[in-house]
Tab-separated table of C-alpha atoms and ligand atoms in Angstrom:
chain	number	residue	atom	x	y	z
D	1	UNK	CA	59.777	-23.401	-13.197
D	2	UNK	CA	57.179	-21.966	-15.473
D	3	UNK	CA	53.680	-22.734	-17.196
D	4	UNK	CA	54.417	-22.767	-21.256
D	5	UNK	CA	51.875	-22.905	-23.692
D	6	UNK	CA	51.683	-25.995	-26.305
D	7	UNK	CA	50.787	-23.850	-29.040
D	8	UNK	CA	52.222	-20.456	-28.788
D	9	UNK	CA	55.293	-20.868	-26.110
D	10	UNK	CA	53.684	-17.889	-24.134
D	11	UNK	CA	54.876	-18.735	-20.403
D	12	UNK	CA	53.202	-17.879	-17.464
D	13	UNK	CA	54.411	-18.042	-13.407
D	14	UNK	CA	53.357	-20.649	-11.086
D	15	UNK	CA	52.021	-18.714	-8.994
D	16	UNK	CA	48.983	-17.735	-10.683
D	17	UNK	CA	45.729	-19.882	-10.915
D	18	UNK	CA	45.897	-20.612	-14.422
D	19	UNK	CA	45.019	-23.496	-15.989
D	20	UNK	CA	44.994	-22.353	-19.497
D	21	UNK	CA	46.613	-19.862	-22.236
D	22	UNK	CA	45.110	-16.434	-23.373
D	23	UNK	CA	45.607	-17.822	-26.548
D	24	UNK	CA	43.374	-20.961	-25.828
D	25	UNK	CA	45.996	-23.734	-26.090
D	26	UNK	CA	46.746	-26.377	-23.216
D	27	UNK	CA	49.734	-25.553	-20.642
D	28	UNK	CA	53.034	-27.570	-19.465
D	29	UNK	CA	55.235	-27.187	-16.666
D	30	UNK	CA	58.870	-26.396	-17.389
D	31	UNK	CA	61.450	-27.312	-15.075
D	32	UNK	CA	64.821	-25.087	-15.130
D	33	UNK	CA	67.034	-27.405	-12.889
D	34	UNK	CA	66.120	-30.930	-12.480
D	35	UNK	CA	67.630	-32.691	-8.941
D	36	UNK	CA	66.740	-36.664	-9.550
D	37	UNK	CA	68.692	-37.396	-6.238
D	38	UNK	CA	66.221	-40.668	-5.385
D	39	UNK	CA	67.024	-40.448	-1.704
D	40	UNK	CA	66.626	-36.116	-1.229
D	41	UNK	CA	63.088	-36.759	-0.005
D	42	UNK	CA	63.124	-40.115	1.010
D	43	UNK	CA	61.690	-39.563	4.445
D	44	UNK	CA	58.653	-38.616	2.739
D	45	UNK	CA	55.805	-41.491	2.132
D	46	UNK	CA	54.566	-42.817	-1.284
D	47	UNK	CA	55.127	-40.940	-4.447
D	48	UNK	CA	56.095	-37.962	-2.616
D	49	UNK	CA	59.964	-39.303	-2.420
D	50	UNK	CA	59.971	-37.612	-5.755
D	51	UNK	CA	58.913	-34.082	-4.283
D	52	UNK	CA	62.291	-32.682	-5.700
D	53	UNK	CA	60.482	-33.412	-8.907
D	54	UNK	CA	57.367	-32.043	-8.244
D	55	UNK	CA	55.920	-28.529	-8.426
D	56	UNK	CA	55.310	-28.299	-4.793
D	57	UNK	CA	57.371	-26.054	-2.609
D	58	UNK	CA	55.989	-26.708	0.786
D	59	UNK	CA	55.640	-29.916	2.476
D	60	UNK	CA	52.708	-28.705	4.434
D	61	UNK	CA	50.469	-28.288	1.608
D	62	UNK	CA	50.850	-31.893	0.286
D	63	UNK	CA	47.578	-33.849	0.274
D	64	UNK	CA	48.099	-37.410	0.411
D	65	UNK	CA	46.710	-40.609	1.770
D	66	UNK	CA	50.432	-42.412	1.469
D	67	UNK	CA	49.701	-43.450	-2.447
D	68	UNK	CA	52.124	-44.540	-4.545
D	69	UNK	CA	54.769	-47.358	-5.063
D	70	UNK	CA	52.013	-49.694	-6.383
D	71	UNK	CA	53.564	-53.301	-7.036
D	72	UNK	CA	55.224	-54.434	-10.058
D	73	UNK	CA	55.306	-58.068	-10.566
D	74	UNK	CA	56.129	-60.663	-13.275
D	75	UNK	CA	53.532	-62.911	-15.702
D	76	UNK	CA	53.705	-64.872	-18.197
D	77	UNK	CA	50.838	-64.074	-20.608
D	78	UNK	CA	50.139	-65.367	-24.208
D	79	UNK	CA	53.648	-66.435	-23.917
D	80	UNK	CA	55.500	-64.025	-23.005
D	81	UNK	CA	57.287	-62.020	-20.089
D	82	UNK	CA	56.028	-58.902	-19.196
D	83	UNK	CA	55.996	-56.714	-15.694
D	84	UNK	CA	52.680	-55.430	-14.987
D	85	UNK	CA	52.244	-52.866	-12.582
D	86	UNK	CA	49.371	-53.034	-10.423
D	87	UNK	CA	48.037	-49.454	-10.646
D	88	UNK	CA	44.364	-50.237	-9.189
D	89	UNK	CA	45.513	-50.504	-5.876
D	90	UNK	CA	45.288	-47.321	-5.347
D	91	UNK	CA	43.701	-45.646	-2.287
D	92	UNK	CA	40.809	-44.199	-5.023
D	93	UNK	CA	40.286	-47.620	-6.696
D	94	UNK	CA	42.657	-46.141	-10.042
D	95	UNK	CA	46.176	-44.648	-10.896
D	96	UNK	CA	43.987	-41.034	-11.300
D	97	UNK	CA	45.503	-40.733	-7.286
D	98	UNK	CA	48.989	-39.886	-8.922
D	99	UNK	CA	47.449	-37.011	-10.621
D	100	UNK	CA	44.885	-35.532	-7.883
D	101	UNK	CA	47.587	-35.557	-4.756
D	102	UNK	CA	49.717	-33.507	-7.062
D	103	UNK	CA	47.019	-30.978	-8.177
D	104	UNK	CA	44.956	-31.160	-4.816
D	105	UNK	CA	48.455	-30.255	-3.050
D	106	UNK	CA	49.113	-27.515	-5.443
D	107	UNK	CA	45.617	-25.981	-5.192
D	108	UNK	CA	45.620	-25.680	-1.557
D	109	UNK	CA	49.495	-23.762	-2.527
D	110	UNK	CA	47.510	-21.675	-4.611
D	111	UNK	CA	44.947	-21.304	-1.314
D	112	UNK	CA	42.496	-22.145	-3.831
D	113	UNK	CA	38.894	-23.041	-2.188
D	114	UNK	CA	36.656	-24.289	-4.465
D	115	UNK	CA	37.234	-26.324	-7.746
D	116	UNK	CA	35.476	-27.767	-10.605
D	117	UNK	CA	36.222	-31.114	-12.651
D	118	UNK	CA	33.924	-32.771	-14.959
D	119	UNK	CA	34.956	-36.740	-15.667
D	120	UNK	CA	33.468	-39.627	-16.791
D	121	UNK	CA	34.170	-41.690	-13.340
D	122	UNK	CA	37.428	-42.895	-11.458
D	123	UNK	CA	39.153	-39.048	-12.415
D	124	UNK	CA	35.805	-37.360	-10.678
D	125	UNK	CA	35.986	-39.912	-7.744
D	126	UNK	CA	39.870	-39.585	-6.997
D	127	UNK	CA	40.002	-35.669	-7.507
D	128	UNK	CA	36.637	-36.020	-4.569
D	129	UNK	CA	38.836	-37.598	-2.522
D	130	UNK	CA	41.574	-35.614	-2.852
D	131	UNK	CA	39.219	-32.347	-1.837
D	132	UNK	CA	37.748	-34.263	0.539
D	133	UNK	CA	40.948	-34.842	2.456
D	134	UNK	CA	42.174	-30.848	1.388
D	135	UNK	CA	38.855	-29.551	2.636
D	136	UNK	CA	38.599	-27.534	-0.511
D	137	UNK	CA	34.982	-27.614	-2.489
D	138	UNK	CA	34.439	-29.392	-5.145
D	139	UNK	CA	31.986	-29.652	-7.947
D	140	UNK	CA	32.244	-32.313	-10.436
D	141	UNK	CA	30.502	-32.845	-13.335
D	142	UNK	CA	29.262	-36.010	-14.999
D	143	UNK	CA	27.589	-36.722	-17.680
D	144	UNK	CA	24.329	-38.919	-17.473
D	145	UNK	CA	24.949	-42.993	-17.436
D	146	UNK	CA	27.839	-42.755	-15.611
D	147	UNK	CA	28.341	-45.977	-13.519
D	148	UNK	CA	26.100	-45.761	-10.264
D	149	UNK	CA	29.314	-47.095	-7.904
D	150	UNK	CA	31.724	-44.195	-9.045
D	151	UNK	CA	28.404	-41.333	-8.380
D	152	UNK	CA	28.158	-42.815	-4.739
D	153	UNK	CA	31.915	-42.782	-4.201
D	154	UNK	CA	32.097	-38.698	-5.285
D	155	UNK	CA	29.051	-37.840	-3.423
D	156	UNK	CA	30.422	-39.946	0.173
D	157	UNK	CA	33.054	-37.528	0.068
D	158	UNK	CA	30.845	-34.246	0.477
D	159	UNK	CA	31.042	-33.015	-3.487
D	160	UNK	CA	28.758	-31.102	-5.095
D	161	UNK	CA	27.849	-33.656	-7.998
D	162	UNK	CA	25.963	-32.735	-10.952
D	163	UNK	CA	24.456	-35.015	-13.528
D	164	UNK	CA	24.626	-33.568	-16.954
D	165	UNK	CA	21.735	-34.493	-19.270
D	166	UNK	CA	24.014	-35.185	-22.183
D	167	UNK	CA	26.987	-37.058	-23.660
D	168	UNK	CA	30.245	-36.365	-22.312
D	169	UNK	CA	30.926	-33.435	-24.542
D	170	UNK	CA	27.873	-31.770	-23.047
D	171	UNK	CA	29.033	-32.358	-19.338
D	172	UNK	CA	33.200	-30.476	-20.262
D	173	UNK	CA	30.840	-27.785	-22.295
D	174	UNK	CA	28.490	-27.259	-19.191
D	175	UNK	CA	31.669	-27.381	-16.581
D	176	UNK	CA	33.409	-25.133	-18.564
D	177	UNK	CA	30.651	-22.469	-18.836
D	178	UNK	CA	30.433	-22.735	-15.001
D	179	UNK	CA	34.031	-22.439	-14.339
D	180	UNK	CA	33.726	-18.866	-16.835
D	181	UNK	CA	30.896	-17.334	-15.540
D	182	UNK	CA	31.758	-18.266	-11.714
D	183	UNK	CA	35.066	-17.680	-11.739
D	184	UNK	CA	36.209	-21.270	-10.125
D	185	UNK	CA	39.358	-23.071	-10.955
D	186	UNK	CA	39.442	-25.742	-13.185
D	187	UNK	CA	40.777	-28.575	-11.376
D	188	UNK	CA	40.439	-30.885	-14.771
D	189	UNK	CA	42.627	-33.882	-15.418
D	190	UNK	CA	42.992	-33.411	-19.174
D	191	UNK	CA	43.749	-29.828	-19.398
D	192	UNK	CA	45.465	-28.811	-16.144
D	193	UNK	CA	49.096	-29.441	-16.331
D	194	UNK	CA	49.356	-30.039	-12.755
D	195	UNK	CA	47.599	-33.585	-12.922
D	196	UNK	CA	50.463	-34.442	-15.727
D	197	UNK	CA	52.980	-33.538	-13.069
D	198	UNK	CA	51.689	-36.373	-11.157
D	199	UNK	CA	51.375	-39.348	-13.634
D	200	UNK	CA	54.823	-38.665	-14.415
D	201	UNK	CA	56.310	-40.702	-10.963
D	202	UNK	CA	54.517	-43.929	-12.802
D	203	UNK	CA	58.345	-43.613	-14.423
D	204	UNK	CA	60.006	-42.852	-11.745
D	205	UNK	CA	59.101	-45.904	-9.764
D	206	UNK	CA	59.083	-48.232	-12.686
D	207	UNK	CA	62.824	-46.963	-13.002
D	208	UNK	CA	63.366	-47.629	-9.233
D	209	UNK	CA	61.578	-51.122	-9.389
D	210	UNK	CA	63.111	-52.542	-12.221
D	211	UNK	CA	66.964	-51.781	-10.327
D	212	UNK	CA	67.370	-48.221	-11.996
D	213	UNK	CA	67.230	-49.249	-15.470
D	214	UNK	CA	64.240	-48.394	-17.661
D	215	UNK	CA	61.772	-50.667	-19.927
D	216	UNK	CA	62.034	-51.373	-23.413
D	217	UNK	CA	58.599	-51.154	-23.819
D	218	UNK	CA	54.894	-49.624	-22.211
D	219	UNK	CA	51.795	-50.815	-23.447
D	220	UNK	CA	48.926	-48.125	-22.277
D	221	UNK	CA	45.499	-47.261	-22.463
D	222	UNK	CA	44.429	-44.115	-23.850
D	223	UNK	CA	42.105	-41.871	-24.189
D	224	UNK	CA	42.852	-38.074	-22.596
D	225	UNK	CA	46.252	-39.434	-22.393
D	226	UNK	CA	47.199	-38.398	-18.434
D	227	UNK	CA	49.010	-41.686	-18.002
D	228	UNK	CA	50.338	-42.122	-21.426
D	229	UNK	CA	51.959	-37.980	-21.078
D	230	UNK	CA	52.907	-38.163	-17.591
D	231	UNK	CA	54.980	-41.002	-18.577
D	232	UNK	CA	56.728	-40.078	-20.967
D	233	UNK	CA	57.643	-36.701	-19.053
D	234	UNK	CA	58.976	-38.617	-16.028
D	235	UNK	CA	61.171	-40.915	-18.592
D	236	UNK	CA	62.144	-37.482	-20.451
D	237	UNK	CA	63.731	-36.171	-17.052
D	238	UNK	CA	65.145	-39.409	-16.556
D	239	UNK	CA	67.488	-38.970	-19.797
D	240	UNK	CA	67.824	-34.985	-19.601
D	241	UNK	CA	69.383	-36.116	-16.600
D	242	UNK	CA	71.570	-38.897	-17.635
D	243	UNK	CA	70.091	-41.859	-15.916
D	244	UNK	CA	68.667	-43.117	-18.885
D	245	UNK	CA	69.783	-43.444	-22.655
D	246	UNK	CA	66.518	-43.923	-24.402
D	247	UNK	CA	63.319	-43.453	-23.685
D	248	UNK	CA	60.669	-46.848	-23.951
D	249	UNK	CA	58.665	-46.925	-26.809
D	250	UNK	CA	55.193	-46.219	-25.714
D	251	UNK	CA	52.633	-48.414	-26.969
D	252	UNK	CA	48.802	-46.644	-26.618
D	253	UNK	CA	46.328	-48.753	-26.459
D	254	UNK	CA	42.685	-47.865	-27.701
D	255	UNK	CA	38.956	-49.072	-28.493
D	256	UNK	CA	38.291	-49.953	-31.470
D	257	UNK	CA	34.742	-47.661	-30.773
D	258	UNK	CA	36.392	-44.968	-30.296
D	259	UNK	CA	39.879	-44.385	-31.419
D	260	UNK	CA	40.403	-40.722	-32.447
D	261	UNK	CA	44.338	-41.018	-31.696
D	262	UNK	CA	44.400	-44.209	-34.246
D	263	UNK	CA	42.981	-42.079	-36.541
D	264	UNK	CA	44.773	-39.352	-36.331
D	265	UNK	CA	47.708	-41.260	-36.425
D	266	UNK	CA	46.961	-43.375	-39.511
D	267	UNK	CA	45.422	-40.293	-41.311
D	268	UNK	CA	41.975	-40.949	-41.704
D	269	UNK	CA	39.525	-37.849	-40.114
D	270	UNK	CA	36.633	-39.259	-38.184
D	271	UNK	CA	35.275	-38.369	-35.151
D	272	UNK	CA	32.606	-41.216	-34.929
D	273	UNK	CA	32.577	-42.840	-31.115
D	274	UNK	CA	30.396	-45.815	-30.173
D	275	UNK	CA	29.414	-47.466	-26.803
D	276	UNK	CA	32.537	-49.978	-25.488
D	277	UNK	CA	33.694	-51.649	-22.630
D	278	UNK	CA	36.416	-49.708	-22.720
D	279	UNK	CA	33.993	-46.792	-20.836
D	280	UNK	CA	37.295	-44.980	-19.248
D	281	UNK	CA	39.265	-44.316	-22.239
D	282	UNK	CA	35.977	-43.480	-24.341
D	283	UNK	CA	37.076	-39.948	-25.369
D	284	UNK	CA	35.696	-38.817	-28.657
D	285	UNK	CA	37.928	-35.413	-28.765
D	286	UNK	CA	41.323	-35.568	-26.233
D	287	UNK	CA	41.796	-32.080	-25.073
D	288	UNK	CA	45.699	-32.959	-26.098
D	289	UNK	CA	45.479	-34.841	-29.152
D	290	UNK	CA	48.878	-32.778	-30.564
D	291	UNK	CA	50.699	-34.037	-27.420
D	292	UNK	CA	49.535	-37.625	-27.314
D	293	UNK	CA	50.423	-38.049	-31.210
D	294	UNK	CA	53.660	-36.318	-31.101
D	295	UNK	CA	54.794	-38.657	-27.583
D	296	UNK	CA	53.954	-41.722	-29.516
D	297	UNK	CA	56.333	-40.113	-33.002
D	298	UNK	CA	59.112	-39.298	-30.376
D	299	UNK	CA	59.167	-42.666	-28.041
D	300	UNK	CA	59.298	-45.039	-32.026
D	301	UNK	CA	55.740	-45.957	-30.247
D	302	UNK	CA	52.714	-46.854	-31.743
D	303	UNK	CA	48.701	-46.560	-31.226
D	304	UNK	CA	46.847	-50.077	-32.050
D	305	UNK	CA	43.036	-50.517	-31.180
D	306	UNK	CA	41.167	-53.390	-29.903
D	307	UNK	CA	38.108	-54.989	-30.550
D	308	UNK	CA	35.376	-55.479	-27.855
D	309	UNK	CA	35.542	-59.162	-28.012
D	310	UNK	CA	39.164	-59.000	-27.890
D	311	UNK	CA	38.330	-56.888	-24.746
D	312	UNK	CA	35.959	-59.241	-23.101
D	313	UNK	CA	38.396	-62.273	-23.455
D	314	UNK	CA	41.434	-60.457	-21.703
D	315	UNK	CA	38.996	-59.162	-19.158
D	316	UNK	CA	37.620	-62.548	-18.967
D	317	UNK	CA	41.349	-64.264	-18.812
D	318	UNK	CA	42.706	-61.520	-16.237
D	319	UNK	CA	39.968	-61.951	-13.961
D	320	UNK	CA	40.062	-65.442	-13.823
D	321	UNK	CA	43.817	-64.962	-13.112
D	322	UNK	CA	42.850	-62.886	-10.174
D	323	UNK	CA	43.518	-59.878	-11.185
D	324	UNK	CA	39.972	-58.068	-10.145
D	325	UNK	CA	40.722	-55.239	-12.616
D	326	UNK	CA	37.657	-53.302	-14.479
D	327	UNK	CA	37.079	-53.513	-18.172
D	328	UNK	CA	38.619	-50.581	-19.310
D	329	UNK	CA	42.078	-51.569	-17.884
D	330	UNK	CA	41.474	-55.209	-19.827
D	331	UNK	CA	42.679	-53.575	-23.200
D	332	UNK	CA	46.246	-53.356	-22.599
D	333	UNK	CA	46.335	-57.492	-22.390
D	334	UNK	CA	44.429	-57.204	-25.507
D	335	UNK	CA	46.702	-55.461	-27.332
D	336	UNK	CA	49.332	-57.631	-25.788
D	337	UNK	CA	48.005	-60.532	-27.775
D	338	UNK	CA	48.343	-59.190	-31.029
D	339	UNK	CA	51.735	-57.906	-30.469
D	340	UNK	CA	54.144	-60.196	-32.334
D	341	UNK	CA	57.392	-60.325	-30.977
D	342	UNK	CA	58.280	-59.494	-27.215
D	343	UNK	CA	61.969	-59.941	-26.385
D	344	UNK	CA	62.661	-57.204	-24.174
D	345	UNK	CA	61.504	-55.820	-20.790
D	346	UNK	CA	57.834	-54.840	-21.179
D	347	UNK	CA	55.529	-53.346	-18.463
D	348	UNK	CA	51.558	-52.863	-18.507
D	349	UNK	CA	49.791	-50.936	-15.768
D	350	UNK	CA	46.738	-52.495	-14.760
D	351	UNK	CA	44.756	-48.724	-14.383
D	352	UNK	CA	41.632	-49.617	-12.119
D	353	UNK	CA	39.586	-51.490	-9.934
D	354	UNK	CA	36.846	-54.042	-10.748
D	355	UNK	CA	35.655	-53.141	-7.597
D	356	UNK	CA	33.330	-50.167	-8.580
D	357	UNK	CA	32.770	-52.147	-11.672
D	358	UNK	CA	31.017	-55.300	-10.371
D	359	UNK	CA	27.285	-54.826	-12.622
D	360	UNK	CA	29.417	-54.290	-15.917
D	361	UNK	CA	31.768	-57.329	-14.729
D	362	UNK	CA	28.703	-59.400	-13.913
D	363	UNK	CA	27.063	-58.396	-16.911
D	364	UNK	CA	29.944	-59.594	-19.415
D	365	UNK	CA	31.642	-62.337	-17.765
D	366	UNK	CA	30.049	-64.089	-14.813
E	1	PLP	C1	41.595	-42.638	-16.820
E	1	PLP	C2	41.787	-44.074	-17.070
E	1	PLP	C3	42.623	-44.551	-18.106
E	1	PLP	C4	43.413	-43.686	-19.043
E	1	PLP	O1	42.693	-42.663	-19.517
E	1	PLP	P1	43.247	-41.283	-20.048
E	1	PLP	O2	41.966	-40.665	-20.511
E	1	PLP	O3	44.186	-41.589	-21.172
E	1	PLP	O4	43.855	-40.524	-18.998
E	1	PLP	C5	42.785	-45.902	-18.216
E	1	PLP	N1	42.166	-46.770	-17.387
E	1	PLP	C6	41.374	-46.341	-16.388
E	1	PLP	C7	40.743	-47.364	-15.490
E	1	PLP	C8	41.159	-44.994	-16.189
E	1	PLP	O5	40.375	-44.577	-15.187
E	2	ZN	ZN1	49.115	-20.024	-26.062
């Protein structure tokens, strides 16, 4: 197992605290032996079944609260069939716990103490937690505005927050000079490859759930991409393994406000952002834009955006369904609308909780 860079292929060992390449470029884990034996680690709660496929060696440094194995059940919506996978029930209030028990666990393997993260809410809160639970320090960063509910849930758990005068830009810029000059590990969920390695048992269970076969299809939101990479990395084992023939094509999901992978994708070079609903996939610049666009090229996938009033009425519809999900997590039912033809198995996560949402919820839709 290795660290390789995206850009250069320079590799590094996993045993040192990096979270990035000399030459500047964004890191991956490489597996050299893959064991996808479902029932090896079994014993073990939650997620961590899949340890074999995870970059931690010993059990003892695995922090966990039990997450994982979030429910997949059937709707009918707009017409069609389609799984959804209820992803806001975790222990944090968002699927962000898949990524933070992985990279909390491997810190504390590192015997790492203190950490730094900047985020624009439910990463920050669930990486807290995480610390919290590891006893390891940590300071994240946010960047003014951010929603009152997700500052009191980082601070209950003993961080050090700080409130960046600025956009987000300015609160990564301000994290990052403070990880530099103080020498701390960055413990960030769009750069270190250890969150990725986390996301990634969304596929595994999906795979498990749906009687060891995979979907035809994943619609996603995105924005930094850590559930739209992680997912496709778990499915990429999956075949480099045997158990499945094809990868799904992934569908990513974006605002209309600020879609930088749509873009990209279509060709056109902007880098405007405006205000949405859509507040947790509101990423002007994704740290791994190259990775995101070259998933969606290799799964046959696609990037569509959505409108904010398209936004509001799936909240809207979703909530009045009963499924107390937060606006952000509202555009993959969106985007579900406009897609024409669904014939196969398709599965939406439902990413987080309307719970630390309730003044934007109340604001829109009550
Ligand atoms: C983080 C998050 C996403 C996906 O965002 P990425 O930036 O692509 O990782 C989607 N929904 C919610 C609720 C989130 O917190
Ligand atoms: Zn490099």
């Amino acid at each position: 197992m290795r660290l390789v860079c995206f850009e250069c292929g320079k590799s590094y060992s996993v045993n040192e605290a990096r979270w990035r390449c000399d030459c500047g470029g964004f890191l991956n884990l490489e597996y050299d032996d893959i064991n996808v034996n479902f029932s090896l680690n079994s014993h073990l709660p939650g997620l961590w079944k899949y340890k074999h496929l995870l970059p931690i060696k010993d059990d003892k440094n695995i922090v966990s609260f039990g997450e994982g194995f979030t429910p997949l059940i059937k709707e009918h919506i707009f017409g069609k069939d389609v799984y959804l996978k209820l992803e806001y029930l975790f222990p944090s209030g968002s699927y962000k716990d898949r990524g933070s028990t992985v990279l909390l666990s491997k810190v504390k393997e590192l015997l790492i103490k203190e950490i730094v993260e900047d985020s624009s809410g439910n990463a920050g809160s669930s990486i807290a937690m995480y610390a919290a639970k590891a006893k390891i320090k940590a300071h994240i960063y946010v960047p003014k505005g951010t929603s009152k509910d997700k500052l009191t849930q980082i601070l209950a758990c003993g961080s050090n927050l700080v409130v960046v005068d600025g956009n987000r830009n300015d609160t990564y810029i301000k994290a990052l000079r403070d990880v530099e000059e103080k020498g701390l590990y960055y413990a960030s969920h769009a750069w270190n490859p250890y969150f990725f390695e986390g996301t990634k048992t969304f596929s595994f269970e999906l795979f498990e759930q749906l009687g060891f076969v995979a979907p035809d299809t994943i619609i996603l939101p995105v924005g930094n991409g850590t559930l739209l990479i992680g997912a496709y990395n778990g499915f990429l084992q999956l075949k480099e393994t045997g158990l499945i023939k094809k990868i799904p094509k992934i569908i990513a999901v974006q605002s209309e406000n600020c879609s930088p992978i749509y873009y990209k994708i279509n060709g056109v070079s902007t880098d405007r952002c405006f205000e949405t609903l859509a507040e947790g996939i509101a990423i002007p610049e994704p740290v791994r834009e190259k990775q995101i666009v070259q998933i969606i090229n290799r799964s046959d996938g696609d990037v569509v955006v959505v409108k904010e009033k398209e936004i509001l009425d799936a909240l809207s519809l979703m909530l009045k369904r009963g499924f107390y999900i937060e606006p952000t997590s509202a555009v993959v039912i969106a985007a579900l609308k406009n897609i024409k033809t669904v014939a196969q198995t398709v599965v939406l996560p439902l990413t987080g909780s309307g719970l630390k949402a309730g003044k934007k919820i109340e604001r829109v839709v009550v």
